[in-house]
């Protein structure tokens, strides 16, 4: 199971950036495979940003990014996206994607409402 | 709003038991999850659904909950367990996640 983020870089305040996260080693578009974005500002803790359901029909955002960021997915490409608009200096962070947690117990598969596997992160720097 | 509160730091000697707490009203009804993050690395899940240990996580890691408090327990802590630990849960709807502020564990 692997998640690989890309698309980070240096961008000026007010501009836009799109992050991608390609998944492999698991069934990306199956029920229970919600996907997440989480970020970590330099020297700070983890901040939950957004989640999208396995079929893309349900999306939820943290108040800090609602209306500026948009989460989406292309299941045919096993890829998750984060479109970031009106970027601010305080959006500077390492951005991680993660998949919904799942495990097997005997013949049964279970999912839980949190992240299990994370990508390595991609760095976004917002600076003039 | 919903918040999870963790102590900023915990320090133990090798072989001792480390306990990291996480408090928040949402924990009364929602599960707690724990992540370990070592310097410069992505977080790793060590406990899910309050007390379940993912495959590959050493048995010395365990979790418990009581009311609005969750606890991560590392029995016989090792130097390799040093790092930042974050608790995680969701709001009452289950749709919005929240992390605790993180606890820096020192084992020396």
PDB file of C-alpha atoms in Angstrom:
ATOM      1  CA  UNK A   1       0.000   0.000   0.000  1.00  0.00           C
ATOM      2  CA  UNK A   2       1.474   3.326  -1.028  1.00  0.00           C
ATOM      3  CA  UNK A   3       0.383   6.927  -1.351  1.00  0.00           C
ATOM      4  CA  UNK A   4       2.546   9.441  -3.212  1.00  0.00           C
ATOM      5  CA  UNK A   5       1.797  13.158  -3.089  1.00  0.00           C
ATOM      6  CA  UNK A   6       2.993  15.680  -5.640  1.00  0.00           C
ATOM      7  CA  UNK A   7       2.346  19.245  -6.718  1.00  0.00           C
ATOM      8  CA  UNK A   8       3.835  21.164  -3.828  1.00  0.00           C
ATOM      9  CA  UNK A   9       6.045  24.199  -4.336  1.00  0.00           C
ATOM     10  CA  UNK A  10       6.465  27.891  -3.680  1.00  0.00           C
ATOM     11  CA  UNK A  11       3.509  30.122  -4.552  1.00  0.00           C
ATOM     12  CA  UNK A  12       2.614  33.748  -3.947  1.00  0.00           C
ATOM     13  CA  UNK A  13      -0.238  34.750  -1.628  1.00  0.00           C
ATOM     14  CA  UNK A  14      -3.591  34.807  -3.405  1.00  0.00           C
ATOM     15  CA  UNK A  15      -2.529  32.284  -6.038  1.00  0.00           C
ATOM     16  CA  UNK A  16      -3.694  28.701  -6.540  1.00  0.00           C
ATOM     17  CA  UNK A  17      -2.085  25.278  -6.432  1.00  0.00           C
ATOM     18  CA  UNK A  18      -3.314  21.739  -7.002  1.00  0.00           C
ATOM     19  CA  UNK A  19      -1.930  18.800  -5.090  1.00  0.00           C
ATOM     20  CA  UNK A  20      -2.209  15.191  -6.238  1.00  0.00           C
ATOM     21  CA  UNK A  21      -1.972  11.913  -4.389  1.00  0.00           C
ATOM     22  CA  UNK A  22      -1.674   8.656  -6.284  1.00  0.00           C
ATOM     23  CA  UNK A  23      -2.567   5.458  -4.495  1.00  0.00           C
ATOM     24  CA  UNK A  24      -1.333   1.950  -5.246  1.00  0.00           C
ATOM     25  CA  UNK A  25      -1.423  -1.480  -3.661  1.00  0.00           C
ATOM     26  CA  UNK A  26      -5.066  -1.238  -2.597  1.00  0.00           C
ATOM     27  CA  UNK A  27      -8.477  -0.922  -4.214  1.00  0.00           C
ATOM     28  CA  UNK A  28      -8.876   2.831  -4.493  1.00  0.00           C
ATOM     29  CA  UNK A  29     -12.550   3.017  -5.434  1.00  0.00           C
ATOM     30  CA  UNK A  30     -14.132   0.469  -3.138  1.00  0.00           C
ATOM     31  CA  UNK A  31     -16.724   1.213  -0.483  1.00  0.00           C
ATOM     32  CA  UNK A  32     -15.001   2.321   2.696  1.00  0.00           C
ATOM     33  CA  UNK A  33     -12.033   3.857   0.937  1.00  0.00           C
ATOM     34  CA  UNK A  34     -12.553   7.457   1.941  1.00  0.00           C
ATOM     35  CA  UNK A  35      -9.509   9.654   1.427  1.00  0.00           C
ATOM     36  CA  UNK A  36      -8.149  12.504   3.531  1.00  0.00           C
ATOM     37  CA  UNK A  37      -5.917  15.548   3.421  1.00  0.00           C
ATOM     38  CA  UNK A  38      -4.033  16.598   6.542  1.00  0.00           C
ATOM     39  CA  UNK A  39      -1.402  19.314   6.886  1.00  0.00           C
ATOM     40  CA  UNK A  40       1.354  20.257   9.291  1.00  0.00           C
ATOM     41  CA  UNK A  41       2.713  23.794   9.495  1.00  0.00           C
ATOM     42  CA  UNK A  42       6.423  24.125  10.314  1.00  0.00           C
ATOM     43  CA  UNK A  43       7.013  23.172  13.941  1.00  0.00           C
ATOM     44  CA  UNK A  44       3.281  22.699  14.569  1.00  0.00           C
ATOM     45  CA  UNK A  45       0.869  19.822  15.028  1.00  0.00           C
ATOM     46  CA  UNK A  46      -1.337  17.955  12.592  1.00  0.00           C
ATOM     47  CA  UNK A  47      -4.422  19.648  11.180  1.00  0.00           C
ATOM     48  CA  UNK A  48      -7.266  17.708   9.566  1.00  0.00           C
ATOM     49  CA  UNK A  49      -8.363  19.470   6.374  1.00  0.00           C
ATOM     50  CA  UNK A  50     -10.832  17.455   4.358  1.00  0.00           C
ATOM     51  CA  UNK A  51     -12.292  14.052   3.585  1.00  0.00           C
ATOM     52  CA  UNK A  52     -14.002  12.653   0.490  1.00  0.00           C
ATOM     53  CA  UNK A  53     -16.101   9.517   0.317  1.00  0.00           C
ATOM     54  CA  UNK A  54     -15.065   6.560  -1.828  1.00  0.00           C
ATOM     55  CA  UNK A  55     -17.427   7.595  -4.640  1.00  0.00           C
ATOM     56  CA  UNK A  56     -16.715  11.316  -4.434  1.00  0.00           C
ATOM     57  CA  UNK A  57     -20.282  12.180  -3.505  1.00  0.00           C
ATOM     58  CA  UNK A  58     -19.618  13.419   0.013  1.00  0.00           C
ATOM     59  CA  UNK A  59     -16.984  15.979   0.981  1.00  0.00           C
ATOM     60  CA  UNK A  60     -16.303  17.667   4.297  1.00  0.00           C
ATOM     61  CA  UNK A  61     -13.882  20.455   5.178  1.00  0.00           C
ATOM     62  CA  UNK A  62     -12.264  22.107   8.149  1.00  0.00           C
ATOM     63  CA  UNK A  63     -13.511  25.634   8.755  1.00  0.00           C
ATOM     64  CA  UNK A  64     -10.000  26.970   8.104  1.00  0.00           C
ATOM     65  CA  UNK A  65     -10.119  25.943   4.423  1.00  0.00           C
ATOM     66  CA  UNK A  66     -13.814  25.711   3.623  1.00  0.00           C
ATOM     67  CA  UNK A  67     -14.624  27.790   0.570  1.00  0.00           C
ATOM     68  CA  UNK A  68     -10.973  28.043  -0.499  1.00  0.00           C
ATOM     69  CA  UNK A  69      -9.908  24.404  -0.866  1.00  0.00           C
ATOM     70  CA  UNK A  70     -11.659  21.661  -2.806  1.00  0.00           C
ATOM     71  CA  UNK A  71     -11.082  17.933  -2.466  1.00  0.00           C
ATOM     72  CA  UNK A  72     -11.803  15.624  -5.380  1.00  0.00           C
ATOM     73  CA  UNK A  73     -10.810  12.224  -6.715  1.00  0.00           C
ATOM     74  CA  UNK A  74     -10.481  10.403 -10.022  1.00  0.00           C
ATOM     75  CA  UNK A  75     -11.048   6.738  -9.274  1.00  0.00           C
ATOM     76  CA  UNK A  76     -10.089   5.723 -12.799  1.00  0.00           C
ATOM     77  CA  UNK A  77      -6.627   7.145 -12.098  1.00  0.00           C
ATOM     78  CA  UNK A  78      -6.422   6.107  -8.429  1.00  0.00           C
ATOM     79  CA  UNK A  79      -5.711   9.739  -7.659  1.00  0.00           C
ATOM     80  CA  UNK A  80      -6.856  12.181  -4.991  1.00  0.00           C
ATOM     81  CA  UNK A  81      -6.626  15.951  -5.449  1.00  0.00           C
ATOM     82  CA  UNK A  82      -6.636  19.092  -3.362  1.00  0.00           C
ATOM     83  CA  UNK A  83      -7.316  22.312  -5.232  1.00  0.00           C
ATOM     84  CA  UNK A  84      -6.105  25.225  -3.114  1.00  0.00           C
ATOM     85  CA  UNK A  85      -7.237  28.748  -3.986  1.00  0.00           C
ATOM     86  CA  UNK A  86      -6.648  32.167  -2.441  1.00  0.00           C
ATOM     87  CA  UNK A  87      -3.582  30.833  -0.680  1.00  0.00           C
ATOM     88  CA  UNK A  88      -2.367  32.592   2.447  1.00  0.00           C
ATOM     89  CA  UNK A  89       0.997  32.675   4.171  1.00  0.00           C
ATOM     90  CA  UNK A  90      -0.535  30.587   6.967  1.00  0.00           C
ATOM     91  CA  UNK A  91      -1.260  27.770   4.488  1.00  0.00           C
ATOM     92  CA  UNK A  92       2.470  27.061   4.407  1.00  0.00           C
ATOM     93  CA  UNK A  93       2.795  23.435   5.518  1.00  0.00           C
ATOM     94  CA  UNK A  94       3.568  19.861   4.605  1.00  0.00           C
ATOM     95  CA  UNK A  95       0.423  18.381   3.089  1.00  0.00           C
ATOM     96  CA  UNK A  96      -0.295  14.687   3.590  1.00  0.00           C
ATOM     97  CA  UNK A  97      -2.879  12.486   1.970  1.00  0.00           C
ATOM     98  CA  UNK A  98      -4.112   9.405   3.795  1.00  0.00           C
ATOM     99  CA  UNK A  99      -6.564   6.604   3.236  1.00  0.00           C
ATOM    100  CA  UNK A 100      -9.397   5.393   5.409  1.00  0.00           C
ATOM    101  CA  UNK A 101      -8.447   2.733   7.859  1.00  0.00           C
ATOM    102  CA  UNK A 102      -9.305  -0.882   7.182  1.00  0.00           C
ATOM    103  CA  UNK A 103      -8.412  -4.260   8.581  1.00  0.00           C
ATOM    104  CA  UNK A 104      -9.341  -7.884   8.252  1.00  0.00           C
ATOM    105  CA  UNK A 105     -10.517 -10.122  11.066  1.00  0.00           C
ATOM    106  CA  UNK A 106     -10.957 -13.654   9.803  1.00  0.00           C
ATOM    107  CA  UNK A 107     -13.224 -13.555   6.758  1.00  0.00           C
ATOM    108  CA  UNK A 108     -14.559 -10.100   7.564  1.00  0.00           C
ATOM    109  CA  UNK A 109     -13.288  -6.719   6.378  1.00  0.00           C
ATOM    110  CA  UNK A 110     -13.764  -3.709   8.622  1.00  0.00           C
ATOM    111  CA  UNK A 111     -13.346   0.017   8.075  1.00  0.00           C
ATOM    112  CA  UNK A 112     -13.015   2.764  10.621  1.00  0.00           C
ATOM    113  CA  UNK A 113     -13.473   6.513  10.553  1.00  0.00           C
ATOM    114  CA  UNK A 114      -9.819   7.539  10.600  1.00  0.00           C
ATOM    115  CA  UNK A 115      -6.609   7.340   8.587  1.00  0.00           C
ATOM    116  CA  UNK A 116      -4.304   4.349   8.507  1.00  0.00           C
ATOM    117  CA  UNK A 117      -1.745   4.723   5.712  1.00  0.00           C
ATOM    118  CA  UNK A 118      -0.231   8.130   4.932  1.00  0.00           C
ATOM    119  CA  UNK A 119       1.843   9.482   2.086  1.00  0.00           C
ATOM    120  CA  UNK A 120       5.263  11.026   2.628  1.00  0.00           C
ATOM    121  CA  UNK A 121       3.901  14.559   2.226  1.00  0.00           C
ATOM    122  CA  UNK A 122       4.469  17.428  -0.167  1.00  0.00           C
ATOM    123  CA  UNK A 123       5.603  20.883   0.942  1.00  0.00           C
ATOM    124  CA  UNK A 124       3.669  24.029   0.094  1.00  0.00           C
ATOM    125  CA  UNK A 125       5.268  27.395   0.788  1.00  0.00           C
ATOM    126  CA  UNK A 126       3.185  30.531   0.386  1.00  0.00           C
ATOM    127  CA  UNK A 127       5.436  33.543   0.234  1.00  0.00           C
ATOM    128  CA  UNK A 128       5.821  36.764  -1.691  1.00  0.00           C
TER     129      UNK A 128
ATOM    130  CA  UNK B   1     -16.386  23.475  18.387  1.00  0.00           C
ATOM    131  CA  UNK B   2     -14.625  20.340  19.421  1.00  0.00           C
ATOM    132  CA  UNK B   3     -11.142  20.008  20.832  1.00  0.00           C
ATOM    133  CA  UNK B   4      -8.779  17.342  22.040  1.00  0.00           C
ATOM    134  CA  UNK B   5      -6.277  18.225  24.751  1.00  0.00           C
ATOM    135  CA  UNK B   6      -2.931  16.484  25.263  1.00  0.00           C
ATOM    136  CA  UNK B   7      -0.019  17.265  27.586  1.00  0.00           C
ATOM    137  CA  UNK B   8       2.829  18.925  25.649  1.00  0.00           C
ATOM    138  CA  UNK B   9       5.432  16.484  26.868  1.00  0.00           C
ATOM    139  CA  UNK B  10       5.948  13.196  28.691  1.00  0.00           C
ATOM    140  CA  UNK B  11       9.304  11.822  29.775  1.00  0.00           C
ATOM    141  CA  UNK B  12      10.182   8.323  31.001  1.00  0.00           C
ATOM    142  CA  UNK B  13      13.269   6.183  31.446  1.00  0.00           C
ATOM    143  CA  UNK B  14      13.811   3.157  29.187  1.00  0.00           C
ATOM    144  CA  UNK B  15      11.757   0.191  30.372  1.00  0.00           C
ATOM    145  CA  UNK B  16       9.226   2.328  32.220  1.00  0.00           C
ATOM    146  CA  UNK B  17       5.580   2.722  31.250  1.00  0.00           C
ATOM    147  CA  UNK B  18       4.638   5.884  29.397  1.00  0.00           C
ATOM    148  CA  UNK B  19       1.079   7.160  29.530  1.00  0.00           C
ATOM    149  CA  UNK B  20      -0.164   9.887  27.215  1.00  0.00           C
ATOM    150  CA  UNK B  21      -3.644  11.257  27.775  1.00  0.00           C
ATOM    151  CA  UNK B  22      -6.135  12.895  25.453  1.00  0.00           C
ATOM    152  CA  UNK B  23      -9.240  14.661  26.718  1.00  0.00           C
ATOM    153  CA  UNK B  24     -12.289  15.893  24.875  1.00  0.00           C
ATOM    154  CA  UNK B  25     -16.066  15.719  25.046  1.00  0.00           C
ATOM    155  CA  UNK B  26     -16.276  13.942  21.694  1.00  0.00           C
ATOM    156  CA  UNK B  27     -14.458  10.927  23.160  1.00  0.00           C
ATOM    157  CA  UNK B  28     -17.532  10.062  25.162  1.00  0.00           C
ATOM    158  CA  UNK B  29     -19.203   8.856  21.971  1.00  0.00           C
ATOM    159  CA  UNK B  30     -16.481   8.672  19.325  1.00  0.00           C
ATOM    160  CA  UNK B  31     -13.431   6.451  19.127  1.00  0.00           C
ATOM    161  CA  UNK B  32      -9.899   7.623  19.758  1.00  0.00           C
ATOM    162  CA  UNK B  33      -6.983   6.967  17.445  1.00  0.00           C
ATOM    163  CA  UNK B  34      -3.279   7.444  18.103  1.00  0.00           C
ATOM    164  CA  UNK B  35      -0.501   8.355  15.697  1.00  0.00           C
ATOM    165  CA  UNK B  36       3.245   8.321  16.219  1.00  0.00           C
ATOM    166  CA  UNK B  37       5.366  10.789  14.269  1.00  0.00           C
ATOM    167  CA  UNK B  38       9.120  10.690  14.295  1.00  0.00           C
ATOM    168  CA  UNK B  39      11.146  13.684  13.206  1.00  0.00           C
ATOM    169  CA  UNK B  40      10.869  14.347   9.477  1.00  0.00           C
ATOM    170  CA  UNK B  41       8.547  11.405   8.858  1.00  0.00           C
ATOM    171  CA  UNK B  42       4.881  10.899   8.124  1.00  0.00           C
ATOM    172  CA  UNK B  43       2.596   9.844  10.992  1.00  0.00           C
ATOM    173  CA  UNK B  44       2.077   6.149  11.690  1.00  0.00           C
ATOM    174  CA  UNK B  45      -1.113   4.738  13.197  1.00  0.00           C
ATOM    175  CA  UNK B  46      -0.387   2.853  16.439  1.00  0.00           C
ATOM    176  CA  UNK B  47      -3.880   2.446  17.918  1.00  0.00           C
ATOM    177  CA  UNK B  48      -7.296   2.500  16.257  1.00  0.00           C
ATOM    178  CA  UNK B  49     -10.817   2.407  17.687  1.00  0.00           C
ATOM    179  CA  UNK B  50      -9.649   3.150  21.225  1.00  0.00           C
ATOM    180  CA  UNK B  51      -7.630   0.015  21.853  1.00  0.00           C
ATOM    181  CA  UNK B  52      -6.957  -1.999  18.696  1.00  0.00           C
ATOM    182  CA  UNK B  53      -3.396  -2.377  17.523  1.00  0.00           C
ATOM    183  CA  UNK B  54      -2.686  -2.454  13.761  1.00  0.00           C
ATOM    184  CA  UNK B  55      -0.606  -5.304  12.442  1.00  0.00           C
ATOM    185  CA  UNK B  56       3.084  -4.612  12.778  1.00  0.00           C
ATOM    186  CA  UNK B  57       2.738  -2.392  15.851  1.00  0.00           C
ATOM    187  CA  UNK B  58       4.578  -3.811  18.890  1.00  0.00           C
ATOM    188  CA  UNK B  59       2.507  -5.275  21.719  1.00  0.00           C
ATOM    189  CA  UNK B  60       3.889  -2.716  24.162  1.00  0.00           C
ATOM    190  CA  UNK B  61       1.504  -0.175  22.605  1.00  0.00           C
ATOM    191  CA  UNK B  62      -2.027  -0.250  24.003  1.00  0.00           C
ATOM    192  CA  UNK B  63      -4.944   2.118  24.413  1.00  0.00           C
ATOM    193  CA  UNK B  64      -7.838   2.647  26.749  1.00  0.00           C
ATOM    194  CA  UNK B  65     -10.709   5.067  27.173  1.00  0.00           C
ATOM    195  CA  UNK B  66     -12.894   6.191  30.047  1.00  0.00           C
ATOM    196  CA  UNK B  67     -15.557   8.831  29.633  1.00  0.00           C
ATOM    197  CA  UNK B  68     -14.027  11.823  27.913  1.00  0.00           C
ATOM    198  CA  UNK B  69     -10.438  10.665  28.249  1.00  0.00           C
ATOM    199  CA  UNK B  70      -8.337   8.339  26.117  1.00  0.00           C
ATOM    200  CA  UNK B  71      -4.929   7.045  27.123  1.00  0.00           C
ATOM    201  CA  UNK B  72      -2.075   5.665  25.063  1.00  0.00           C
ATOM    202  CA  UNK B  73       0.072   3.299  27.102  1.00  0.00           C
ATOM    203  CA  UNK B  74       3.566   2.241  26.104  1.00  0.00           C
ATOM    204  CA  UNK B  75       4.684  -0.555  28.394  1.00  0.00           C
ATOM    205  CA  UNK B  76       8.448  -0.889  28.651  1.00  0.00           C
ATOM    206  CA  UNK B  77       9.140   2.187  26.545  1.00  0.00           C
ATOM    207  CA  UNK B  78      12.202   2.061  24.341  1.00  0.00           C
ATOM    208  CA  UNK B  79      14.435   4.828  23.032  1.00  0.00           C
ATOM    209  CA  UNK B  80      13.051   4.067  19.577  1.00  0.00           C
ATOM    210  CA  UNK B  81       9.584   5.110  20.802  1.00  0.00           C
ATOM    211  CA  UNK B  82      10.635   8.744  21.096  1.00  0.00           C
ATOM    212  CA  UNK B  83       8.652  11.122  18.947  1.00  0.00           C
ATOM    213  CA  UNK B  84       5.437  13.090  18.831  1.00  0.00           C
ATOM    214  CA  UNK B  85       2.145  11.357  19.527  1.00  0.00           C
ATOM    215  CA  UNK B  86      -1.203  12.694  18.348  1.00  0.00           C
ATOM    216  CA  UNK B  87      -4.671  11.585  19.329  1.00  0.00           C
ATOM    217  CA  UNK B  88      -7.448  11.896  16.770  1.00  0.00           C
ATOM    218  CA  UNK B  89     -11.196  11.648  16.753  1.00  0.00           C
ATOM    219  CA  UNK B  90     -14.216  13.107  15.010  1.00  0.00           C
ATOM    220  CA  UNK B  91     -17.067  15.425  15.844  1.00  0.00           C
ATOM    221  CA  UNK B  92     -20.496  14.066  16.753  1.00  0.00           C
ATOM    222  CA  UNK B  93     -21.496  13.783  13.092  1.00  0.00           C
ATOM    223  CA  UNK B  94     -18.416  11.717  12.336  1.00  0.00           C
ATOM    224  CA  UNK B  95     -17.698  13.893   9.319  1.00  0.00           C
ATOM    225  CA  UNK B  96     -15.074  16.308  10.673  1.00  0.00           C
ATOM    226  CA  UNK B  97     -11.824  15.161  12.180  1.00  0.00           C
ATOM    227  CA  UNK B  98      -9.782  16.738  14.939  1.00  0.00           C
ATOM    228  CA  UNK B  99      -6.275  16.125  16.245  1.00  0.00           C
ATOM    229  CA  UNK B 100      -4.973  16.780  19.688  1.00  0.00           C
ATOM    230  CA  UNK B 101      -2.093  19.232  19.952  1.00  0.00           C
ATOM    231  CA  UNK B 102       0.463  16.451  20.212  1.00  0.00           C
ATOM    232  CA  UNK B 103       2.679  15.117  22.992  1.00  0.00           C
ATOM    233  CA  UNK B 104       6.440  14.878  22.717  1.00  0.00           C
ATOM    234  CA  UNK B 105       7.620  11.628  24.274  1.00  0.00           C
ATOM    235  CA  UNK B 106      11.181  11.501  25.533  1.00  0.00           C
ATOM    236  CA  UNK B 107      12.702   8.198  26.599  1.00  0.00           C
ATOM    237  CA  UNK B 108      16.047   8.665  28.358  1.00  0.00           C
TER     238      UNK B 108
END
